[in-house]
Amino acid sequence: MMDVARLAGVSHQTVSRVLNDHPHVTERTRMVVRAAIAELGYRPNRAARALATGRTQVIGVVTQSSTLYGPAATLSSFAEAAIDAGFTVSVESVRSLDREPMQEAVSRHLDQRVAGLVIIAPVESAGDVIGTVPADMPLVCIDGDPMLPTDLVTVDQEAGGYAATSHLLSAGHKTVWHVAGPAEWFDSRGRIEGWRRALTEANAEIPPPIQADWSAASGYQAGQLLSRMREVTAIFAANDHLALGLLRALHEQGRRVPEDVSLVGFDDLPEAGFFTPPLTTIRPDFAAVAAACLEMLLSQFESGQRGGRQKTIAPTLISRSSVAKLSLPGRLANG
């Protein structure tokens, strides 16, 4: 840093301000310092900074080892946002979201002197570890328990379930069946609440939800039951993998989508537009979740306090061709 300062003709404090994007630096000085940094090939000594501040420029993330699209997309979006802000991300993946493996993952991050923690905590058991995090450690949860007094960012799951169900009802279907995700997941509960609220407001019959996990195989099993029920004309699946399994089961039973059964999923997988037929689904804004999470974390870095703020990010309905208006036999209007 002293070499950069000498070449740029400024103090080492000014170099530090430029490196940390301090607002009280003129644009000309900023350009001169950056030119000196480029000429010398200077890279900040993160080890020295950690010794000076007690923390690194690393954000620790705790998440479940999983190929599920939602958590994976959230993690990827957050890593990109953190890197753009000058941080690196260290991920501790746990096999289960139970207290013991979660606690061990948090402890490993604390040993590394991370600058802050992000916990992707979509089930109740994951929330048990939050109270054990030291009070001076910046912490934000994603998809966590809204009843806990910690900063939280989540997709508005209820709004997504409501939008999916309302879309099917607006196509003329008398009611909507729901293949739900695991009962212990907050995401699943929110989507059920949105589905139920839309049916209640429409004075529609509320069928019993079909409990499943998040897999296509589980959707296929649910579809084997629903495809034999001729009164089923509309289904809201709690995610797109479930919808994929449902599509196969319906096809095997000769139930056409959308001519006989309309179907809406959730997550907008990259492949959802290539299903047969292309799947109408709910698209969460994972990038917005990541940006809000990082903003909360940076705010804690500045204030030194957890704010207990909560922010929900509205999802978007993506209309494709797996939904059709209910019409008289022999007539079909796609929607």
PDB file of N, CA and C in Angstrom, residues 84-134:
ATOM      1  N   ASP A  84     -19.295  -9.084  -6.219  1.00  0.00           N
ATOM      2  CA  ASP A  84     -19.388  -7.736  -6.803  1.00  0.00           C
ATOM      3  C   ASP A  84     -19.141  -6.661  -5.757  1.00  0.00           C
ATOM      4  N   ALA A  85     -19.452  -6.960  -4.490  1.00  0.00           N
ATOM      5  CA  ALA A  85     -19.260  -5.999  -3.405  1.00  0.00           C
ATOM      6  C   ALA A  85     -17.881  -6.107  -2.769  1.00  0.00           C
ATOM      7  N   GLY A  86     -17.020  -6.961  -3.301  1.00  0.00           N
ATOM      8  CA  GLY A  86     -15.655  -7.057  -2.804  1.00  0.00           C
ATOM      9  C   GLY A  86     -15.429  -8.128  -1.758  1.00  0.00           C
ATOM     10  N   PHE A  87     -16.382  -9.028  -1.588  1.00  0.00           N
ATOM     11  CA  PHE A  87     -16.244 -10.109  -0.617  1.00  0.00           C
ATOM     12  C   PHE A  87     -16.057 -11.440  -1.331  1.00  0.00           C
ATOM     13  N   THR A  88     -15.535 -12.399  -0.607  1.00  0.00           N
ATOM     14  CA  THR A  88     -15.567 -13.774  -1.068  1.00  0.00           C
ATOM     15  C   THR A  88     -16.547 -14.530  -0.177  1.00  0.00           C
ATOM     16  N   VAL A  89     -16.997 -15.680  -0.653  1.00  0.00           N
ATOM     17  CA  VAL A  89     -18.014 -16.452   0.055  1.00  0.00           C
ATOM     18  C   VAL A  89     -17.466 -17.830   0.387  1.00  0.00           C
ATOM     19  N   SER A  90     -17.591 -18.206   1.629  1.00  0.00           N
ATOM     20  CA  SER A  90     -17.223 -19.546   2.086  1.00  0.00           C
ATOM     21  C   SER A  90     -18.503 -20.295   2.447  1.00  0.00           C
ATOM     22  N   VAL A  91     -18.710 -21.447   1.838  1.00  0.00           N
ATOM     23  CA  VAL A  91     -19.962 -22.195   2.012  1.00  0.00           C
ATOM     24  C   VAL A  91     -19.715 -23.448   2.844  1.00  0.00           C
ATOM     25  N   GLU A  92     -20.495 -23.611   3.887  1.00  0.00           N
ATOM     26  CA  GLU A  92     -20.526 -24.844   4.669  1.00  0.00           C
ATOM     27  C   GLU A  92     -21.842 -25.554   4.360  1.00  0.00           C
ATOM     28  N   SER A  93     -21.747 -26.682   3.669  1.00  0.00           N
ATOM     29  CA  SER A  93     -22.938 -27.446   3.326  1.00  0.00           C
ATOM     30  C   SER A  93     -23.115 -28.573   4.338  1.00  0.00           C
ATOM     31  N   VAL A  94     -24.313 -28.710   4.859  1.00  0.00           N
ATOM     32  CA  VAL A  94     -24.597 -29.747   5.860  1.00  0.00           C
ATOM     33  C   VAL A  94     -25.559 -30.772   5.270  1.00  0.00           C
ATOM     34  N   ARG A  95     -25.450 -32.000   5.745  1.00  0.00           N
ATOM     35  CA  ARG A  95     -26.303 -33.061   5.214  1.00  0.00           C
ATOM     36  C   ARG A  95     -27.751 -32.902   5.644  1.00  0.00           C
ATOM     37  N   SER A  96     -27.939 -32.393   6.855  1.00  0.00           N
ATOM     38  CA  SER A  96     -29.301 -32.166   7.343  1.00  0.00           C
ATOM     39  C   SER A  96     -29.340 -30.823   8.054  1.00  0.00           C
ATOM     40  N   LEU A  97     -30.531 -30.252   8.161  1.00  0.00           N
ATOM     41  CA  LEU A  97     -30.692 -28.939   8.789  1.00  0.00           C
ATOM     42  C   LEU A  97     -31.019 -29.071  10.278  1.00  0.00           C
ATOM     43  N   ASP A  98     -30.459 -30.088  10.908  1.00  0.00           N
ATOM     44  CA  ASP A  98     -30.653 -30.285  12.339  1.00  0.00           C
ATOM     45  C   ASP A  98     -29.651 -29.446  13.121  1.00  0.00           C
ATOM     46  N   ARG A  99     -29.907 -29.296  14.423  1.00  0.00           N
ATOM     47  CA  ARG A  99     -29.117 -28.373  15.244  1.00  0.00           C
ATOM     48  C   ARG A  99     -27.621 -28.712  15.249  1.00  0.00           C
ATOM     49  N   GLU A 100     -27.270 -29.981  15.450  1.00  0.00           N
ATOM     50  CA  GLU A 100     -25.857 -30.325  15.622  1.00  0.00           C
ATOM     51  C   GLU A 100     -25.009 -30.029  14.381  1.00  0.00           C
ATOM     52  N   PRO A 101     -25.378 -30.520  13.194  1.00  0.00           N
ATOM     53  CA  PRO A 101     -24.553 -30.184  12.016  1.00  0.00           C
ATOM     54  C   PRO A 101     -24.572 -28.697  11.690  1.00  0.00           C
ATOM     55  N   MET A 102     -25.687 -28.021  11.938  1.00  0.00           N
ATOM     56  CA  MET A 102     -25.747 -26.583  11.707  1.00  0.00           C
ATOM     57  C   MET A 102     -24.794 -25.851  12.658  1.00  0.00           C
ATOM     58  N   GLN A 103     -24.788 -26.250  13.935  1.00  0.00           N
ATOM     59  CA  GLN A 103     -23.923 -25.629  14.923  1.00  0.00           C
ATOM     60  C   GLN A 103     -22.453 -25.830  14.568  1.00  0.00           C
ATOM     61  N   GLU A 104     -22.106 -27.013  14.115  1.00  0.00           N
ATOM     62  CA  GLU A 104     -20.726 -27.280  13.722  1.00  0.00           C
ATOM     63  C   GLU A 104     -20.321 -26.413  12.530  1.00  0.00           C
ATOM     64  N   ALA A 105     -21.228 -26.231  11.579  1.00  0.00           N
ATOM     65  CA  ALA A 105     -20.931 -25.399  10.409  1.00  0.00           C
ATOM     66  C   ALA A 105     -20.725 -23.936  10.818  1.00  0.00           C
ATOM     67  N   VAL A 106     -21.577 -23.443  11.695  1.00  0.00           N
ATOM     68  CA  VAL A 106     -21.431 -22.067  12.182  1.00  0.00           C
ATOM     69  C   VAL A 106     -20.107 -21.909  12.925  1.00  0.00           C
ATOM     70  N   SER A 107     -19.755 -22.875  13.751  1.00  0.00           N
ATOM     71  CA  SER A 107     -18.507 -22.801  14.525  1.00  0.00           C
ATOM     72  C   SER A 107     -17.293 -22.752  13.608  1.00  0.00           C
ATOM     73  N   ARG A 108     -17.324 -23.519  12.521  1.00  0.00           N
ATOM     74  CA  ARG A 108     -16.202 -23.486  11.585  1.00  0.00           C
ATOM     75  C   ARG A 108     -16.064 -22.114  10.940  1.00  0.00           C
ATOM     76  N   HIS A 109     -17.183 -21.495  10.618  1.00  0.00           N
ATOM     77  CA  HIS A 109     -17.132 -20.145  10.062  1.00  0.00           C
ATOM     78  C   HIS A 109     -16.574 -19.155  11.084  1.00  0.00           C
ATOM     79  N   LEU A 110     -17.013 -19.262  12.325  1.00  0.00           N
ATOM     80  CA  LEU A 110     -16.531 -18.349  13.359  1.00  0.00           C
ATOM     81  C   LEU A 110     -15.030 -18.514  13.572  1.00  0.00           C
ATOM     82  N   ASP A 111     -14.540 -19.735  13.493  1.00  0.00           N
ATOM     83  CA  ASP A 111     -13.105 -19.978  13.619  1.00  0.00           C
ATOM     84  C   ASP A 111     -12.315 -19.318  12.499  1.00  0.00           C
ATOM     85  N   GLN A 112     -12.942 -19.156  11.340  1.00  0.00           N
ATOM     86  CA  GLN A 112     -12.288 -18.525  10.195  1.00  0.00           C
ATOM     87  C   GLN A 112     -12.381 -16.998  10.238  1.00  0.00           C
ATOM     88  N   ARG A 113     -13.012 -16.463  11.300  1.00  0.00           N
ATOM     89  CA  ARG A 113     -13.167 -15.013  11.468  1.00  0.00           C
ATOM     90  C   ARG A 113     -13.897 -14.372  10.285  1.00  0.00           C
ATOM     91  N   VAL A 114     -14.970 -15.005   9.844  1.00  0.00           N
ATOM     92  CA  VAL A 114     -15.747 -14.435   8.745  1.00  0.00           C
ATOM     93  C   VAL A 114     -16.300 -13.071   9.147  1.00  0.00           C
ATOM     94  N   ALA A 115     -16.541 -12.232   8.158  1.00  0.00           N
ATOM     95  CA  ALA A 115     -17.082 -10.896   8.434  1.00  0.00           C
ATOM     96  C   ALA A 115     -18.543 -10.955   8.832  1.00  0.00           C
ATOM     97  N   GLY A 116     -19.264 -11.953   8.341  1.00  0.00           N
ATOM     98  CA  GLY A 116     -20.684 -12.086   8.649  1.00  0.00           C
ATOM     99  C   GLY A 116     -21.180 -13.448   8.229  1.00  0.00           C
ATOM    100  N   LEU A 117     -22.390 -13.769   8.642  1.00  0.00           N
ATOM    101  CA  LEU A 117     -22.981 -15.069   8.362  1.00  0.00           C
ATOM    102  C   LEU A 117     -24.308 -14.922   7.626  1.00  0.00           C
ATOM    103  N   VAL A 118     -24.542 -15.829   6.704  1.00  0.00           N
ATOM    104  CA  VAL A 118     -25.845 -15.984   6.065  1.00  0.00           C
ATOM    105  C   VAL A 118     -26.263 -17.434   6.268  1.00  0.00           C
ATOM    106  N   ILE A 119     -27.447 -17.642   6.823  1.00  0.00           N
ATOM    107  CA  ILE A 119     -27.954 -18.993   7.038  1.00  0.00           C
ATOM    108  C   ILE A 119     -29.219 -19.181   6.206  1.00  0.00           C
ATOM    109  N   ILE A 120     -29.168 -20.127   5.289  1.00  0.00           N
ATOM    110  CA  ILE A 120     -30.354 -20.485   4.512  1.00  0.00           C
ATOM    111  C   ILE A 120     -31.094 -21.528   5.332  1.00  0.00           C
ATOM    112  N   ALA A 121     -32.201 -21.094   5.949  1.00  0.00           N
ATOM    113  CA  ALA A 121     -32.847 -21.890   7.002  1.00  0.00           C
ATOM    114  C   ALA A 121     -34.317 -22.115   6.705  1.00  0.00           C
ATOM    115  N   PRO A 122     -34.640 -22.986   5.733  1.00  0.00           N
ATOM    116  CA  PRO A 122     -36.032 -23.119   5.300  1.00  0.00           C
ATOM    117  C   PRO A 122     -36.911 -23.986   6.188  1.00  0.00           C
ATOM    118  N   VAL A 123     -36.341 -24.586   7.239  1.00  0.00           N
ATOM    119  CA  VAL A 123     -37.132 -25.431   8.129  1.00  0.00           C
ATOM    120  C   VAL A 123     -36.915 -25.009   9.572  1.00  0.00           C
ATOM    121  N   GLU A 124     -37.826 -25.398  10.451  1.00  0.00           N
ATOM    122  CA  GLU A 124     -37.778 -24.971  11.846  1.00  0.00           C
ATOM    123  C   GLU A 124     -36.499 -25.399  12.552  1.00  0.00           C
ATOM    124  N   SER A 125     -36.046 -26.604  12.289  1.00  0.00           N
ATOM    125  CA  SER A 125     -34.868 -27.112  12.993  1.00  0.00           C
ATOM    126  C   SER A 125     -33.630 -26.267  12.722  1.00  0.00           C
ATOM    127  N   ALA A 126     -33.553 -25.658  11.531  1.00  0.00           N
ATOM    128  CA  ALA A 126     -32.402 -24.822  11.210  1.00  0.00           C
ATOM    129  C   ALA A 126     -32.367 -23.567  12.068  1.00  0.00           C
ATOM    130  N   GLY A 127     -33.532 -23.124  12.512  1.00  0.00           N
ATOM    131  CA  GLY A 127     -33.599 -21.908  13.323  1.00  0.00           C
ATOM    132  C   GLY A 127     -33.062 -22.090  14.721  1.00  0.00           C
ATOM    133  N   ASP A 128     -32.916 -23.354  15.160  1.00  0.00           N
ATOM    134  CA  ASP A 128     -32.447 -23.600  16.524  1.00  0.00           C
ATOM    135  C   ASP A 128     -31.042 -23.072  16.758  1.00  0.00           C
ATOM    136  N   VAL A 129     -30.249 -23.012  15.710  1.00  0.00           N
ATOM    137  CA  VAL A 129     -28.854 -22.613  15.870  1.00  0.00           C
ATOM    138  C   VAL A 129     -28.672 -21.097  15.905  1.00  0.00           C
ATOM    139  N   ILE A 130     -29.676 -20.359  15.453  1.00  0.00           N
ATOM    140  CA  ILE A 130     -29.531 -18.908  15.314  1.00  0.00           C
ATOM    141  C   ILE A 130     -29.265 -18.238  16.656  1.00  0.00           C
ATOM    142  N   GLY A 131     -29.926 -18.704  17.698  1.00  0.00           N
ATOM    143  CA  GLY A 131     -29.734 -18.104  19.014  1.00  0.00           C
ATOM    144  C   GLY A 131     -28.361 -18.332  19.593  1.00  0.00           C
ATOM    145  N   THR A 132     -27.571 -19.240  19.006  1.00  0.00           N
ATOM    146  CA  THR A 132     -26.232 -19.527  19.513  1.00  0.00           C
ATOM    147  C   THR A 132     -25.154 -18.686  18.840  1.00  0.00           C
ATOM    148  N   VAL A 133     -25.512 -17.941  17.803  1.00  0.00           N
ATOM    149  CA  VAL A 133     -24.542 -17.099  17.103  1.00  0.00           C
ATOM    150  C   VAL A 133     -24.219 -15.886  17.981  1.00  0.00           C
ATOM    151  N   PRO A 134     -22.945 -15.562  18.203  1.00  0.00           N
ATOM    152  CA  PRO A 134     -22.595 -14.411  19.037  1.00  0.00           C
ATOM    153  C   PRO A 134     -23.296 -13.140  18.591  1.00  0.00           C
TER     154      PRO A 134
END
